[in-house]
């Protein structure tokens, strides 16, 4: 009996428990901070308390004299070998990009920037001595907040002469994908509907569970860096490109990584400083950040002001959408930086057939922590804006928000559909997802309850929020990235190796940081190659094991990395077929391959893939001209993004006396094509939803006017726990819209929940109190903001800036100017 | 984060602890459950040379009946206070408030005495202690003294406990049969209160005692509301006028969770709710 007969009929679609979970959850595994090397030294960073200052002197004497301290180094102790932190995506040719030293010698541009590093024999000694480093600063005026930065009165980087980094524009008329926006808006002003809003995407902190950590070992032929990163391959490239060490001398390892959400998609100052120190001292070093450092100095996300104009005819059929974003880059243009809001450019039109569309994104520099990708990166912002606007349009027309969407969405017969932003959506069925979500949610019953409570004037009002989202994921066709001036491609690589005893080693360049790739990829290989799930080992995250890859972000691992894997498996089968034909003394054309076994058609003769692996290892008998290996590599460059979509429905209760909001019900029906592992999908959806809900209700990074992060600990930066959320109703369409641009038919799901949920929640909160005169509440919808919005008109509470209507009165409905505590 | 290095002492009696405090003076810090002290040390906001752990002094732990009062040892954990039968019978408000402190892990480590000695204006136990007229028994080099709740809370993080003294127990006059409710307003479950109201009532309503959390630099009594509640009926209409007085004389902070005027509004709304729930409605 061969092992193949024990295999269940199909792995794909099965609720496999994640094989990696036991070690990840117990922590008995290789987290970077768990790595200890002989003679290893520990680093502590000295960070600027000022948002903007000239460094006048760094006195390291006392620190150097402290017990167990080996060295204290500051920016001026290094030359070019320190390298720079790179921006891989200059969004325009004339983008203003301040040079970003990992440890500047002359001037700091945000509070938390590294000015010196202490190297000691223990982490405690390094931390103690860091307090003895005496840095003198001349404080410079700091610019905090987007609106202030746009005024260019105070400059984040005086040498640049402006805070405006780049202006990126897409116009459907210029692109030939749609009509002219201004004309459509003008027309709507006469007899149609024009909705003008300013929405604020607050600043968020990725708050991954494992703090960032890096170990560098300079001893040995290659310099090795272990890092809690999402991007080992890009790191190797960037280290080589900026620090003068040849690529071939660099090995980067992302061992088990405890979450990232985009927050570990970065080439960080901390990594570069550790690299430089290890090379200088020729000793292994480790740096692990504290949670306070993580909140303050690891990159932040979102932070945009969105100025939006939606034009429609009087029936609510949209005729144009105009978007102007002002996006806060923070102090530097980080690795993806301005590319994040640009990724949103293609998603404001969402699932709708808009005839005209214009998008502008102005990026600005401020003296705050630099911003970059955070779960969804660009797409949550776009989805929030359009889904909030569609609810406003429904209110204006006086119809149900689902009805207004139906009047505008692409119907399922219309796929493939080329959007006004120029993307081709291959498949989707918004009607089916909406119908299923509605039924599961109990939409009509909840609407009836809402009416009843309104009529009764109940203290607790009920609101229903809708978000019919789509997104573009599976980053990305390399040529498309090239056309957008991104510095790298979007392909992925995989290898499949047959071991002598018939096990399978799978190597992927898409390195997981907790998503369960080991399990899902094993399921794919088990089915495709016909081997037991347990026999597949997935290797990743080490440039010596997986030399090629573009890492993990943008919901790309399965749809791009998984496809590369399929292609590699198919090559293995092709190679094995030649050997099987030879050993079975049959014509290759007469062989069938199923369940891991070649059989000669019409006979009971056959060879299992495991037997062929052993035969290849032995090499005793193989055909002339055959290379003695079954192993194969494949690189896959996606031909298109893929477009998961879903209908999310949220019911929120609002206590009108206190402004407190409580979630009553949340249903999502996501269409993500083929599902490899429903359990992993459920995990991604649940976690994603909570992250999006948290933006709507709880999380906000706030800097005060001097640039100090006020929400600098989890006491003030409110992360939800399981106690704050409800059981979500997660369903999928009965007949998923299979993706047509990859073999497995999959679409990404890593970001879907986060992208979709934020507007569903805010729409529900606003819906609950719309009859009290409220049409917007700034995120996060704190009880105080909700209460003030409700009572803005009755004199019970003073009118706050964030609840006032905008444009007409010349006032902004959400004022992010000062970045102050009241922001 | 790693605290600055300190020496660790684990006395087994109050006398021994007092002697250690006397010896090290300002350089020493007492540790009860460590749930407030250790975060402070780890963030390097304080760096004592000596930490004196009261965990080994068994006489400081436990709850006993003392006639017209119950006595809670300073080192009794929130968890034990919450579940204790004597507390539930004679000082239900304290049990209700202890149930709302942080999360289960912290309730198993943090102590009643530690929380009160820490005197965080957002701490959940000060308002009930004040409302019930607790007496604080403080041991020092010269012996033991008793301080009334009204005199115990001095300012933000400041109490009547001297540098060379230790809080040993808290006496709570019996309020047998009084209804009680602790109404805590938070944005996420594990948060310190933005505002909370501790209410306990006799009958419905003969007499009411109300403490406010996070409405000033110390726990506060809502005295005007208390007076107005005596003889009021335990209905929404009956308590509204009294609840409207709850924020009188308060001086709450303004921060990311709410401006002072919003907190005052909350105090009024939550007082009404707390009183009604305390009265069983
Ligand atoms: C994440 C988190 C959430 C929390 N949430 C809440 C909450 O929602 N509500 C709430 O009320 N509290 C909350 N707390 C605080 C918790 O209640 C603590 O247990 C309490 O504040 C301190 O008690 P402790 O026994 O841990 O004291 P310690 O931390 O050991 O000591 C606190 C202070 O009191 C002094 N001290 C302690 N005992 C004595 C004594 N007998 N005599 C003199 N001085 C003494 C110490 O020197 C120290 O300065 C939270 C704590 C954490 C870590």
PDB file of C-alpha atoms in Angstrom, chain A residues 123-124 127-128 131 290 292 459 655 657-658 660 697-698 702 715 718-719 721 723-724 780 782-784 787-788 798 821, chain B residues 1-5 43-44 185-192 194 236 255-259 261-262 265-266 269-270 273:
ATOM      1  CA  UNK A 123      19.952  44.492  26.993  1.00  0.00           C
ATOM      2  CA  UNK A 124      19.542  45.931  30.497  1.00  0.00           C
ATOM      3  CA  UNK A 127      19.047  50.460  28.247  1.00  0.00           C
ATOM      4  CA  UNK A 128      20.613  51.903  31.420  1.00  0.00           C
ATOM      5  CA  UNK A 131      19.871  57.260  29.619  1.00  0.00           C
ATOM      6  CA  UNK A 290       9.977  48.162  23.421  1.00  0.00           C
ATOM      7  CA  UNK A 292       6.615  52.309  23.453  1.00  0.00           C
ATOM      8  CA  UNK A 459     -33.133  56.305  24.033  1.00  0.00           C
ATOM      9  CA  UNK A 655     -27.163  55.416  23.189  1.00  0.00           C
ATOM     10  CA  UNK A 657     -27.776  60.054  26.011  1.00  0.00           C
ATOM     11  CA  UNK A 658     -24.110  59.113  26.249  1.00  0.00           C
ATOM     12  CA  UNK A 660     -21.917  55.108  23.358  1.00  0.00           C
ATOM     13  CA  UNK A 697     -14.616  53.078  16.650  1.00  0.00           C
ATOM     14  CA  UNK A 698     -11.404  53.010  18.639  1.00  0.00           C
ATOM     15  CA  UNK A 702      -2.627  61.576  17.959  1.00  0.00           C
ATOM     16  CA  UNK A 715      -3.692  53.018  27.558  1.00  0.00           C
ATOM     17  CA  UNK A 718      -7.220  51.814  22.134  1.00  0.00           C
ATOM     18  CA  UNK A 719      -6.977  48.346  20.674  1.00  0.00           C
ATOM     19  CA  UNK A 721      -9.961  42.708  22.460  1.00  0.00           C
ATOM     20  CA  UNK A 723     -14.419  41.315  24.831  1.00  0.00           C
ATOM     21  CA  UNK A 724     -15.227  44.313  22.644  1.00  0.00           C
ATOM     22  CA  UNK A 780     -13.002  57.019  15.477  1.00  0.00           C
ATOM     23  CA  UNK A 782     -15.962  58.013  20.130  1.00  0.00           C
ATOM     24  CA  UNK A 783     -18.932  58.365  22.451  1.00  0.00           C
ATOM     25  CA  UNK A 784     -18.032  62.018  22.869  1.00  0.00           C
ATOM     26  CA  UNK A 787     -22.913  62.693  21.562  1.00  0.00           C
ATOM     27  CA  UNK A 788     -21.744  66.064  20.281  1.00  0.00           C
ATOM     28  CA  UNK A 798     -21.276  73.044  21.881  1.00  0.00           C
ATOM     29  CA  UNK A 821      -5.449  66.448  21.118  1.00  0.00           C
TER      30      UNK A 821
ATOM     31  CA  UNK B   1      11.003  47.429  28.779  1.00  0.00           C
ATOM     32  CA  UNK B   2      13.535  46.751  31.462  1.00  0.00           C
ATOM     33  CA  UNK B   3      13.323  48.675  34.771  1.00  0.00           C
ATOM     34  CA  UNK B   4      16.362  50.229  36.354  1.00  0.00           C
ATOM     35  CA  UNK B   5      18.014  47.718  38.635  1.00  0.00           C
ATOM     36  CA  UNK B  43       8.530  52.659  31.667  1.00  0.00           C
ATOM     37  CA  UNK B  44      11.281  54.141  33.822  1.00  0.00           C
ATOM     38  CA  UNK B 185     -18.245  54.070  31.280  1.00  0.00           C
ATOM     39  CA  UNK B 186     -15.494  52.850  28.957  1.00  0.00           C
ATOM     40  CA  UNK B 187     -14.789  52.618  25.240  1.00  0.00           C
ATOM     41  CA  UNK B 188     -13.092  49.199  25.417  1.00  0.00           C
ATOM     42  CA  UNK B 189     -13.612  46.530  28.019  1.00  0.00           C
ATOM     43  CA  UNK B 190     -10.225  46.570  29.705  1.00  0.00           C
ATOM     44  CA  UNK B 191     -10.015  50.331  30.048  1.00  0.00           C
ATOM     45  CA  UNK B 192      -9.862  52.539  33.112  1.00  0.00           C
ATOM     46  CA  UNK B 194     -13.669  57.589  31.530  1.00  0.00           C
ATOM     47  CA  UNK B 236     -36.602  57.667  35.980  1.00  0.00           C
ATOM     48  CA  UNK B 255      -8.238  64.082  27.352  1.00  0.00           C
ATOM     49  CA  UNK B 256      -8.578  61.881  24.275  1.00  0.00           C
ATOM     50  CA  UNK B 257     -11.577  60.145  25.806  1.00  0.00           C
ATOM     51  CA  UNK B 258     -13.554  63.266  26.462  1.00  0.00           C
ATOM     52  CA  UNK B 259     -13.554  66.915  27.386  1.00  0.00           C
ATOM     53  CA  UNK B 261     -18.024  69.181  29.904  1.00  0.00           C
ATOM     54  CA  UNK B 262     -18.738  65.803  28.317  1.00  0.00           C
ATOM     55  CA  UNK B 265     -22.738  65.285  31.252  1.00  0.00           C
ATOM     56  CA  UNK B 266     -21.815  61.615  31.637  1.00  0.00           C
ATOM     57  CA  UNK B 269     -26.578  60.473  33.077  1.00  0.00           C
ATOM     58  CA  UNK B 270     -24.656  57.659  34.752  1.00  0.00           C
ATOM     59  CA  UNK B 273     -28.702  54.945  35.822  1.00  0.00           C
TER      60      UNK B 273
END
